Short mmCIF file of C-alpha atoms in Angstrom, two decimals:
data_model
loop_
_atom_site.label_atom_id
_atom_site.label_comp_id
_atom_site.label_asym_id
_atom_site.label_seq_id
_atom_site.Cartn_x
_atom_site.Cartn_y
_atom_site.Cartn_z
CA MET A 29 33.00 -5.75 -38.34
CA TYR A 30 30.04 -7.88 -38.53
CA LEU A 31 26.41 -7.10 -39.13
CA THR A 32 25.25 -10.42 -37.78
CA ASP A 33 21.95 -12.11 -38.52
CA ARG A 34 20.53 -12.00 -35.03
CA SER A 35 17.33 -13.75 -36.05
CA ALA A 36 18.96 -17.17 -35.78
CA PRO A 37 21.15 -18.79 -33.14
CA ALA A 38 24.86 -18.97 -33.85
CA ARG A 39 24.74 -22.60 -34.88
CA ALA A 40 21.30 -22.60 -36.46
CA ASP A 41 20.99 -23.52 -40.13
CA THR A 42 19.63 -20.44 -41.87
CA GLY A 43 20.03 -22.02 -45.27
CA ARG A 44 23.34 -20.41 -46.14
CA ASP A 45 25.36 -23.48 -45.25
CA ARG A 46 23.39 -25.48 -47.80
CA ARG A 47 24.24 -23.15 -50.64
CA SER A 48 26.84 -24.28 -53.07
CA GLY A 49 28.45 -23.02 -56.21
CA PRO A 50 29.24 -19.49 -57.25
CA GLY A 51 26.02 -18.09 -55.75
CA ARG A 52 27.21 -18.41 -52.14
CA ARG A 53 27.37 -15.06 -50.43
CA VAL A 54 30.13 -13.96 -48.10
CA ALA A 55 29.34 -12.97 -44.53
CA PRO A 56 28.36 -9.31 -43.96
CA VAL A 57 31.37 -8.89 -41.68
CA VAL A 58 33.64 -9.41 -44.67
CA LEU A 59 31.94 -6.64 -46.61
CA VAL A 60 32.11 -4.15 -43.76
CA LEU A 61 35.72 -4.94 -42.97
CA GLY A 62 36.41 -4.57 -46.67
CA THR A 63 34.95 -1.06 -46.54
CA VAL A 64 37.28 -0.08 -43.70
CA SER A 65 40.24 -1.55 -45.59
CA LEU A 66 39.21 0.26 -48.77
CA ILE A 67 39.19 3.65 -47.05
CA THR A 68 42.42 2.96 -45.17
CA ASP A 69 44.19 1.77 -48.29
CA VAL A 70 43.27 4.96 -50.15
CA SER A 71 45.17 6.78 -47.42
CA SER A 72 48.11 4.37 -47.22
CA GLU A 73 48.63 3.96 -50.95
CA MET A 74 48.62 7.70 -51.53
CA VAL A 75 51.80 7.77 -49.43
CA THR A 76 53.22 4.51 -50.78
CA ALA A 77 52.80 5.66 -54.39
CA VAL A 78 54.88 8.81 -53.96
CA LEU A 79 57.37 7.59 -51.35
CA PRO A 80 59.93 5.85 -53.64
CA LEU A 81 60.20 8.84 -55.97
CA TYR A 82 60.12 11.28 -53.05
CA LEU A 83 63.00 9.53 -51.30
CA VAL A 84 65.16 8.78 -54.36
CA SER A 85 64.55 11.91 -56.47
CA ARG A 86 63.69 14.59 -53.91
CA LEU A 87 65.82 13.49 -50.93
CA GLY A 88 68.56 11.76 -52.96
CA PHE A 89 68.51 8.35 -51.26
CA SER A 90 70.82 5.65 -52.65
CA PRO A 91 69.33 2.22 -53.47
CA LEU A 92 70.88 0.89 -50.25
CA GLY A 93 69.42 3.73 -48.17
CA PHE A 94 66.03 3.31 -49.79
CA GLY A 95 66.18 -0.46 -49.32
CA THR A 96 66.93 0.02 -45.64
CA LEU A 97 64.01 2.37 -45.14
CA ASP A 98 61.74 0.16 -47.24
CA GLY A 99 62.80 -2.81 -45.14
CA VAL A 100 61.99 -0.93 -41.94
CA TYR A 101 58.66 0.11 -43.47
CA ASN A 102 57.70 -3.53 -43.96
CA GLY A 103 59.73 -5.23 -41.22
CA VAL A 104 58.33 -3.32 -38.26
CA SER A 105 54.79 -4.46 -39.02
CA ALA A 106 56.06 -8.03 -39.15
CA LEU A 107 57.49 -7.85 -35.65
CA VAL A 108 54.33 -6.29 -34.26
CA GLN A 109 51.99 -8.81 -35.92
CA LEU A 110 52.83 -11.43 -33.31
CA THR A 111 51.98 -9.01 -30.51
CA GLY A 112 48.74 -7.90 -32.16
CA GLY A 113 47.63 -11.43 -32.91
CA HIS A 114 48.37 -12.76 -29.42
CA LEU A 115 46.79 -9.79 -27.62
CA ALA A 116 43.65 -10.08 -29.76
CA ASP A 117 43.32 -13.75 -28.77
CA ARG A 118 44.20 -13.02 -25.15
CA VAL A 119 41.65 -10.24 -24.57
CA ARG A 120 39.17 -11.95 -26.94
CA ASN A 121 38.46 -8.64 -28.63
CA HIS A 122 39.68 -8.53 -32.20
CA LYS A 123 37.91 -5.24 -32.87
CA LEU A 124 39.81 -3.49 -30.06
CA MET A 125 43.23 -4.50 -31.35
CA ALA A 126 42.32 -3.74 -34.95
CA GLY A 127 41.00 -0.32 -33.88
CA LEU A 128 44.22 0.50 -32.02
CA GLY A 129 46.20 -0.39 -35.13
CA TYR A 130 44.08 1.69 -37.49
CA GLY A 131 44.15 4.60 -35.03
CA LEU A 132 47.94 4.58 -34.65
CA SER A 133 48.44 4.55 -38.42
CA ALA A 134 46.04 7.48 -38.80
CA LEU A 135 47.88 9.51 -36.16
CA CYS A 136 51.19 9.05 -38.00
CA LYS A 137 49.99 10.38 -41.36
CA PRO A 138 50.10 14.11 -40.43
CA LEU A 139 53.53 13.58 -38.84
CA LEU A 140 54.93 12.93 -42.32
CA LEU A 141 54.53 16.66 -42.92
CA LEU A 142 57.09 17.31 -40.17
CA ALA A 143 59.62 14.63 -41.15
CA GLY A 144 62.60 16.34 -42.74
CA SER A 145 65.42 13.86 -42.08
CA ILE A 146 65.97 10.15 -42.56
CA GLY A 147 65.84 9.55 -38.81
CA THR A 148 62.55 11.36 -38.32
CA LEU A 149 61.04 9.87 -41.43
CA GLY A 150 62.14 6.37 -40.43
CA THR A 151 60.59 6.79 -36.97
CA VAL A 152 57.27 8.00 -38.35
CA LEU A 153 57.11 5.20 -40.92
CA ALA A 154 58.02 2.65 -38.25
CA LEU A 155 55.15 3.86 -36.05
CA GLU A 156 52.76 3.80 -39.00
CA ARG A 157 53.76 0.22 -39.79
CA THR A 158 53.35 -0.66 -36.11
CA GLY A 159 49.70 0.23 -36.53
CA LYS A 160 49.46 -2.02 -39.57
CA GLY A 161 51.08 -4.87 -37.67
CA LEU A 162 48.63 -4.51 -34.77
CA ARG A 163 45.56 -4.59 -37.01
CA THR A 164 46.37 -7.19 -39.66
CA ALA A 165 46.02 -10.45 -37.70
CA PRO A 166 42.90 -9.40 -35.69
CA ARG A 167 41.20 -8.19 -38.87
CA ASP A 168 41.98 -11.38 -40.78
CA ALA A 169 40.87 -13.42 -37.76
CA MET A 170 37.47 -11.69 -37.83
CA ILE A 171 37.12 -12.59 -41.50
CA SER A 172 38.21 -16.18 -40.94
CA LEU A 173 36.00 -16.75 -37.90
CA SER A 174 32.91 -15.43 -39.66
CA THR A 175 33.30 -17.67 -42.72
CA PRO A 176 32.86 -21.45 -43.18
CA ALA A 177 36.15 -23.15 -43.99
CA ARG A 178 35.03 -24.19 -47.48
CA ASP A 179 34.53 -20.50 -48.43
CA GLN A 180 37.66 -18.99 -46.90
CA GLY A 181 39.32 -18.32 -50.25
CA ARG A 182 36.22 -16.57 -51.58
CA ALA A 183 35.81 -14.47 -48.41
CA PHE A 184 39.42 -13.33 -48.36
CA GLY A 185 39.22 -12.70 -52.10
CA VAL A 186 36.24 -10.38 -51.62
CA HIS A 187 37.99 -8.53 -48.80
CA ARG A 188 41.21 -8.22 -50.78
CA ALA A 189 39.25 -6.98 -53.79
CA MET A 190 37.72 -4.19 -51.71
CA ASP A 191 41.10 -3.50 -50.12
CA THR A 192 42.64 -3.31 -53.56
CA THR A 193 39.98 -0.87 -54.73
CA GLY A 194 41.44 1.49 -52.16
CA ALA A 195 44.94 0.60 -53.33
CA MET A 196 43.82 1.55 -56.84
CA LEU A 197 42.21 4.84 -55.84
CA GLY A 198 45.11 5.92 -53.63
CA PRO A 199 47.76 6.26 -56.37
CA LEU A 200 45.20 7.90 -58.65
CA ALA A 201 44.41 10.48 -55.97
CA ALA A 202 48.14 11.07 -55.39
CA PHE A 203 48.69 11.55 -59.12
CA LEU A 204 45.91 14.14 -59.36
CA ILE A 205 47.09 15.99 -56.25
CA LEU A 206 50.68 16.16 -57.51
CA ARG A 207 49.49 17.66 -60.79
CA ALA A 208 47.17 20.19 -59.13
CA ALA A 209 49.01 21.31 -55.98
CA ALA A 210 52.00 23.61 -55.91
CA ASP A 211 53.63 21.71 -53.04
CA GLY A 212 52.39 18.31 -54.14
CA TYR A 213 54.08 15.98 -51.66
CA ASP A 214 52.88 17.87 -48.58
CA ALA A 215 49.37 18.00 -50.04
CA VAL A 216 49.42 14.22 -50.57
CA PHE A 217 50.46 13.63 -46.96
CA GLY A 218 47.78 16.01 -45.64
CA VAL A 219 44.91 14.51 -47.62
CA SER A 220 46.11 11.02 -46.67
CA ALA A 221 45.78 11.91 -42.98
CA CYS A 222 42.16 13.06 -43.41
CA VAL A 223 41.19 9.89 -45.26
CA ALA A 224 42.82 7.72 -42.58
CA VAL A 225 40.68 9.36 -39.89
CA LEU A 226 37.56 8.52 -41.90
CA GLY A 227 38.55 4.86 -41.94
CA VAL A 228 38.93 4.81 -38.16
CA LEU A 229 35.50 6.42 -37.74
CA VAL A 230 33.85 3.75 -39.88
CA LEU A 231 35.53 1.03 -37.80
CA VAL A 232 34.46 2.56 -34.49
CA LEU A 233 30.88 3.29 -35.54
CA PHE A 234 29.97 0.18 -37.50
CA VAL A 235 31.94 -2.75 -36.11
CA PRO A 236 30.27 -4.55 -33.18
CA GLY A 237 32.60 -5.70 -30.44
CA ARG A 238 31.05 -9.15 -30.04
CA ARG A 239 32.39 -12.03 -32.06
CA GLN A 240 30.61 -14.13 -34.67
CA THR A 241 31.88 -17.58 -35.55
CA ALA A 242 31.12 -19.85 -38.46
CA ARG A 243 31.40 -23.61 -38.56
CA THR A 244 34.36 -25.11 -40.35
CA ASP A 245 33.32 -27.85 -42.67
CA GLY A 246 36.18 -29.75 -44.10
CA ALA A 247 38.05 -27.27 -46.25
CA ASP A 248 41.70 -27.84 -46.71
CA GLY A 249 44.68 -25.67 -46.07
CA LEU A 250 47.55 -25.60 -48.54
CA GLY A 251 47.04 -29.23 -49.31
CA GLY A 252 45.93 -30.24 -45.81
CA THR A 253 42.56 -31.65 -44.86
CA CYS A 254 40.26 -30.98 -41.96
CA GLU A 255 37.80 -33.32 -40.31
CA PRO A 256 34.21 -32.08 -40.66
CA GLY A 257 33.84 -31.68 -36.94
CA GLY A 258 36.38 -33.87 -35.24
CA PRO A 259 35.68 -35.60 -31.99
CA GLU A 260 33.64 -33.45 -29.63
CA GLY A 261 33.00 -30.96 -32.47
CA ALA A 262 36.57 -29.72 -32.43
CA GLY A 263 37.18 -29.64 -36.17
CA GLU A 264 40.93 -30.14 -35.86
CA PRO A 265 43.07 -30.95 -38.91
CA ALA A 266 43.22 -34.65 -39.65
CA GLY A 267 46.37 -36.34 -38.50
CA ILE A 268 47.52 -33.38 -36.42
CA GLY A 269 45.72 -33.96 -33.16
CA GLY A 270 45.11 -30.36 -32.20
CA LEU A 271 48.09 -28.74 -30.56
CA GLY A 272 49.52 -31.90 -29.10
CA TRP A 273 47.33 -31.80 -26.01
CA PRO A 274 45.46 -34.93 -24.93
CA GLY A 275 42.56 -35.55 -27.27
CA GLY A 276 43.76 -32.79 -29.61
CA THR A 277 40.49 -30.89 -29.44
CA GLY A 278 40.99 -27.93 -27.16
CA ARG A 279 43.09 -26.33 -24.50
CA PRO A 280 44.32 -28.44 -21.61
CA GLY A 281 42.41 -28.77 -18.39
CA GLY A 282 39.38 -30.96 -19.12
CA PRO A 283 39.28 -34.47 -17.71
CA ASP A 284 38.72 -35.86 -21.18
CA GLY A 285 41.43 -33.73 -22.78
CA THR A 286 38.93 -31.77 -24.82
CA GLY A 287 39.24 -28.35 -23.27
CA GLU A 288 38.37 -26.78 -19.97
CA PRO A 289 36.79 -28.78 -17.13
CA GLY A 290 33.22 -29.76 -17.80
CA ARG A 291 33.21 -28.51 -21.40
CA THR A 292 33.56 -30.40 -24.62
CA GLY A 293 33.83 -28.05 -27.61
CA ARG A 294 36.86 -26.32 -28.96
CA LEU A 295 35.74 -23.01 -27.52
CA GLY A 296 34.26 -24.51 -24.37
CA GLY A 297 30.51 -24.62 -25.18
CA PRO A 298 28.51 -27.84 -25.14
CA ASP A 299 28.11 -27.70 -28.90
CA GLY A 300 31.65 -26.62 -29.64
CA THR A 301 30.76 -23.02 -30.41
CA GLY A 302 31.80 -21.12 -27.32
CA GLY A 303 30.91 -20.74 -23.68
CA PRO A 304 27.68 -21.95 -22.10
CA ASP A 305 25.65 -19.26 -23.81
CA GLY A 306 27.10 -19.50 -27.29
CA PRO A 307 30.01 -17.95 -29.13
CA ASP A 308 29.85 -14.57 -27.49
CA ALA A 309 29.88 -15.80 -23.90
CA SER A 310 33.62 -16.12 -23.54
CA ASP A 311 34.08 -14.46 -20.16
CA GLY A 312 34.10 -17.81 -18.37
CA ARG A 313 37.23 -18.95 -20.20
CA PRO A 314 40.72 -18.03 -19.04
CA PRO A 315 42.73 -15.80 -21.37
CA VAL A 316 44.94 -17.38 -23.98
CA ARG A 317 48.47 -17.73 -22.67
CA VAL A 318 51.68 -17.18 -24.59
CA ARG A 319 52.69 -20.83 -24.36
CA GLU A 320 49.39 -21.87 -25.95
CA ALA A 321 50.03 -19.53 -28.90
CA LEU A 322 53.59 -20.82 -29.25
CA ALA A 323 52.27 -24.39 -29.14
CA LEU A 324 50.81 -23.70 -32.59
CA LEU A 325 54.30 -24.29 -33.94
CA ARG A 326 53.84 -27.95 -33.03
CA LEU A 327 51.34 -28.23 -35.88
CA PRO A 328 53.31 -29.77 -38.79
CA ARG A 329 51.28 -28.14 -41.55
CA LEU A 330 51.46 -24.70 -39.93
CA ARG A 331 55.24 -25.02 -39.58
CA ALA A 332 55.47 -25.99 -43.24
CA LEU A 333 53.25 -23.10 -44.29
CA ALA A 334 55.16 -20.52 -42.23
CA GLY A 335 58.51 -21.88 -43.42
CA CYS A 336 57.56 -21.81 -47.09
CA ALA A 337 56.07 -18.31 -46.77
CA ALA A 338 59.37 -17.14 -45.28
CA LEU A 339 61.44 -18.96 -47.89
CA LEU A 340 59.54 -17.40 -50.78
CA GLY A 341 59.56 -14.01 -49.06
CA LEU A 342 63.36 -14.02 -49.04
CA THR A 343 63.37 -13.71 -52.83
CA THR A 344 60.27 -11.52 -53.31
CA VAL A 345 61.48 -8.06 -54.34
CA SER A 346 59.46 -5.27 -52.75
CA ASP A 347 56.85 -3.45 -54.82
CA ALA A 348 58.77 -0.17 -54.65
CA PHE A 349 61.86 -1.73 -56.24
CA VAL A 350 59.73 -3.41 -58.92
CA TYR A 351 58.24 -0.04 -59.88
CA LEU A 352 61.64 1.68 -59.89
CA LEU A 353 63.04 -1.08 -62.11
CA LEU A 354 60.05 -0.89 -64.44
CA GLN A 355 60.38 2.88 -64.71
CA ARG A 356 64.01 2.52 -65.78
CA ARG A 357 63.46 -0.39 -68.17
CA ALA A 358 60.39 1.07 -69.89
CA GLY A 359 61.57 4.70 -69.85
CA ILE A 360 58.53 5.94 -67.93
CA GLY A 361 58.59 9.62 -66.96
CA GLU A 362 58.56 10.65 -63.31
CA GLN A 363 55.18 12.32 -63.68
CA TRP A 364 53.63 8.93 -64.45
CA PHE A 365 55.42 6.97 -61.73
CA THR A 366 52.56 7.17 -59.21
CA LEU A 367 50.27 5.38 -61.67
CA LEU A 368 52.35 2.19 -61.70
CA PRO A 369 50.81 0.84 -58.47
CA LEU A 370 47.43 1.57 -60.04
CA GLY A 371 48.15 -0.99 -62.78
CA THR A 372 48.94 -3.68 -60.23
CA ALA A 373 45.84 -2.78 -58.23
CA VAL A 374 43.50 -2.99 -61.24
CA VAL A 375 44.63 -6.53 -62.03
CA PHE A 376 44.53 -7.54 -58.37
CA LEU A 377 41.00 -6.15 -58.06
CA SER A 378 39.83 -8.01 -61.16
CA LEU A 379 41.28 -11.37 -60.13
CA ALA A 380 41.05 -11.45 -56.31
CA VAL A 381 37.56 -12.95 -56.05
CA PRO A 382 37.71 -15.45 -58.96
CA VAL A 383 41.20 -16.61 -57.98
CA GLY A 384 40.12 -17.00 -54.34
CA ALA A 385 37.14 -19.10 -55.43
CA LEU A 386 39.40 -21.11 -57.73
CA ALA A 387 41.72 -21.81 -54.80
CA ASP A 388 38.76 -23.17 -52.83
CA ARG A 389 37.97 -25.56 -55.68
CA ILE A 390 41.31 -26.80 -57.00
CA GLY A 391 43.50 -26.34 -53.94
CA ARG A 392 45.20 -23.35 -52.31
CA HIS A 393 48.60 -25.03 -52.65
CA THR A 394 48.34 -24.99 -56.44
CA VAL A 395 47.14 -21.39 -56.73
CA PHE A 396 49.69 -20.11 -54.19
CA LEU A 397 52.62 -21.57 -56.10
CA ALA A 398 51.18 -20.50 -59.47
CA GLY A 399 51.21 -16.91 -58.22
CA HIS A 400 54.94 -17.11 -57.59
CA VAL A 401 55.47 -18.54 -61.08
CA GLY A 402 53.73 -15.41 -62.40
CA LEU A 403 56.04 -13.21 -60.35
CA LEU A 404 59.06 -15.08 -61.70
CA THR A 405 57.80 -14.39 -65.22
CA ALA A 406 57.57 -10.68 -64.39
CA TYR A 407 61.20 -10.73 -63.25
CA ALA A 408 62.20 -12.39 -66.51
CA LEU A 409 60.46 -9.67 -68.53
CA LEU A 410 62.23 -6.96 -66.54
CA LEU A 411 65.55 -8.66 -67.17
CA TRP A 412 65.37 -9.60 -70.82
CA ALA A 413 62.33 -8.12 -72.58
CA PRO A 414 62.94 -5.13 -74.88
CA ALA A 415 61.58 -1.73 -73.87
CA THR A 416 58.40 -1.90 -75.93
CA PRO A 417 55.01 -0.30 -75.10
CA VAL A 418 53.69 -3.67 -73.87
CA LEU A 419 56.43 -4.17 -71.26
CA ALA A 420 54.85 -2.09 -68.51
CA PRO A 421 51.31 -3.53 -68.89
CA ALA A 422 52.66 -7.09 -69.01
CA VAL A 423 54.79 -6.68 -65.87
CA LEU A 424 52.01 -4.95 -63.95
CA ALA A 425 49.49 -7.62 -64.99
CA LEU A 426 51.76 -10.41 -63.74
CA HIS A 427 52.47 -8.46 -60.56
CA GLY A 428 48.76 -8.03 -59.84
CA ALA A 429 48.06 -11.69 -60.63
CA PHE A 430 50.77 -12.68 -58.14
CA TYR A 431 49.02 -10.80 -55.35
CA ALA A 432 45.61 -12.17 -56.32
CA ALA A 433 46.98 -15.71 -56.07
CA THR A 434 48.84 -15.26 -52.77
CA ASP A 435 47.64 -12.38 -50.62
CA GLY A 436 44.23 -13.82 -49.70
CA VAL A 437 45.02 -17.49 -50.31
CA LEU A 438 47.69 -17.62 -47.61
CA PRO A 439 45.46 -16.63 -44.66
CA ALA A 440 42.61 -18.69 -46.10
CA ALA A 441 44.83 -21.76 -45.88
CA LEU A 442 44.97 -21.44 -42.11
CA ALA A 443 41.24 -21.98 -41.59
CA GLY A 444 41.55 -25.74 -41.25
CA LEU A 445 44.85 -25.67 -39.39
CA VAL A 446 44.40 -23.37 -36.38
CA PRO A 447 41.77 -23.57 -33.60
CA GLU A 448 39.34 -20.67 -33.55
CA GLU A 449 40.46 -19.27 -30.21
CA LEU A 450 44.03 -19.02 -31.52
CA ARG A 451 43.20 -17.94 -35.08
CA ALA A 452 44.73 -14.44 -34.80
CA SER A 453 47.94 -15.87 -33.32
CA GLY A 454 48.21 -18.41 -36.13
CA LEU A 455 47.70 -15.75 -38.77
CA ALA A 456 50.33 -13.59 -37.07
CA ILE A 457 52.91 -16.39 -37.04
CA VAL A 458 52.63 -17.01 -40.77
CA GLY A 459 52.34 -13.32 -41.65
CA THR A 460 55.34 -12.42 -39.51
CA SER A 461 57.53 -15.12 -41.03
CA GLN A 462 56.73 -13.85 -44.50
CA ALA A 463 57.11 -10.15 -43.70
CA LEU A 464 60.42 -10.60 -41.88
CA ALA A 465 61.77 -12.50 -44.86
CA ARG A 466 60.71 -9.67 -47.18
CA PHE A 467 62.39 -7.21 -44.83
CA CYS A 468 65.66 -9.13 -45.27
CA CYS A 469 65.09 -9.23 -49.03
CA SER A 470 64.71 -5.43 -49.18
CA LEU A 471 68.01 -4.93 -47.36
CA ALA A 472 69.83 -7.50 -49.49
CA PHE A 473 68.37 -6.27 -52.77
CA GLY A 474 69.21 -2.65 -51.99
CA ALA A 475 72.78 -3.62 -51.11
CA ALA A 476 73.15 -5.77 -54.25
CA TRP A 477 71.78 -2.95 -56.44
CA THR A 478 74.28 -0.51 -54.90
CA VAL A 479 77.27 -2.84 -55.37
CA TRP A 480 76.53 -4.69 -58.63
CA GLY A 481 73.69 -2.78 -60.29
CA ASP A 482 69.98 -3.40 -60.70
CA GLY A 483 70.27 -6.15 -63.35
CA PRO A 484 72.48 -8.57 -61.40
CA ALA A 485 70.46 -7.89 -58.24
CA LEU A 486 67.19 -8.83 -59.96
CA ALA A 487 68.78 -11.86 -61.67
CA GLY A 488 69.93 -13.16 -58.28
CA SER A 489 66.43 -12.72 -56.88
CA ALA A 490 64.93 -14.55 -59.87
CA VAL A 491 67.25 -17.53 -59.48
CA GLY A 492 66.55 -17.62 -55.75
CA LEU A 493 62.79 -17.45 -56.30
CA LEU A 494 62.94 -20.35 -58.76
CA CYS A 495 64.81 -22.53 -56.26
CA CYS A 496 62.58 -21.55 -53.34
CA ALA A 497 59.40 -22.19 -55.34
CA ALA A 498 60.66 -25.68 -56.20
CA VAL A 499 61.34 -26.43 -52.54
CA ALA A 500 57.95 -25.03 -51.48
CA GLY A 501 56.23 -27.17 -54.09
CA LEU A 502 57.74 -30.29 -52.52
CA VAL A 503 57.05 -29.27 -48.91
CA LEU A 504 53.45 -28.19 -49.51
CA ARG A 505 52.45 -31.22 -51.56
CA PRO A 506 48.97 -32.33 -50.50
CA ALA A 507 48.98 -35.37 -48.26
CA GLY A 508 47.00 -38.46 -49.14
CA GLY A 509 46.09 -37.29 -52.62
CA THR A 510 44.07 -34.29 -51.46
CA ARG A 511 44.44 -30.87 -53.02
#
């Protein structure tokens, strides 16, 4: 959602591009999208906070059964992300695809009241996650396209901070409802549905359908660099040459290899901003085809980023398992379980913006890997630290810091790697690789817990994470001495 400054042309210098330092403001679209995410996350996290305890304590799920359902809960959205990202690029309407995703998730919330078996519950959760998969890449593409490349970390940090405010309020609301309502779980599901509808209304009423783009200006990815504008204003990553098409600056078809016939910019306009009439006049361009989206995999840095995200995801234990382990290790009562996600959210909220800005300054590669080191430390505390009063706050602080250093930094890293017209597809490729890996991790961790116990299962994940982080550190090393 963008509240664009219509007093200046799309490429005019309104003075914002000249700002530097901590005083730079994020684009209004980021703030409005953050509001939608805040409301939606209140709804989603109300359910997520009670679901592990509801399934394990109320319905009697085994760790393997819970791991399977948790894997489905996260894996379905991963599969759908590719579809959502490609369709958003193809129809050139990111708001439409994001709205469909938010709407589907909202429709599924009241259906939780009717789910009385594992099959029904799994179907409803799969549909709800389908909505999340449809909306994630288009939403992140709107944020990325409205923000200069040098400020991507800050912009995603602001959005994730607002998103995490909802993630913080959701568990708190669930906790209060469970204490006040006689049939607490049904009340949580009902209130969650009402809040989800509010989020959809805000999206429909306040998000314009026309796209705003911002110039990229040389920010790096996870160690990669981007030319300030590239030949013909394309702004492609240095040394990559676009997507392997002649000239490396646009889609094939132009006589000079820069895009469509008679056009020179990445998006077809004479100044590289869009069609003949600017960034919003995209009707003259043919829709993005599947082979063009798949051609993104020919970008070496994007392949490395997607591969490392998947590798690390294979050893990233899901949040629900972390909270169950922490409850057992620290001896936390069931009545306080729903507040554990609140601890993670508070730390995430506090660190998202400063860590995002730090990633813009010192390099996203460094911050991304540092986040996984923090997660590894949290695993070590769960394995070997005594059950003292500081155990729970320490683990939750490290867990929140992990998300602050990775959740917004990963999509921000794509700004200098993927052309604007394929931005949602690029985000979907990386997000899907990571989410599918975490789906596999949930299944494997649940099985290992069932067979060997929670301690050996977590120890295996910790060893795997250490090895994968070492490999990712080598693969994502900045080229040519850049960050």
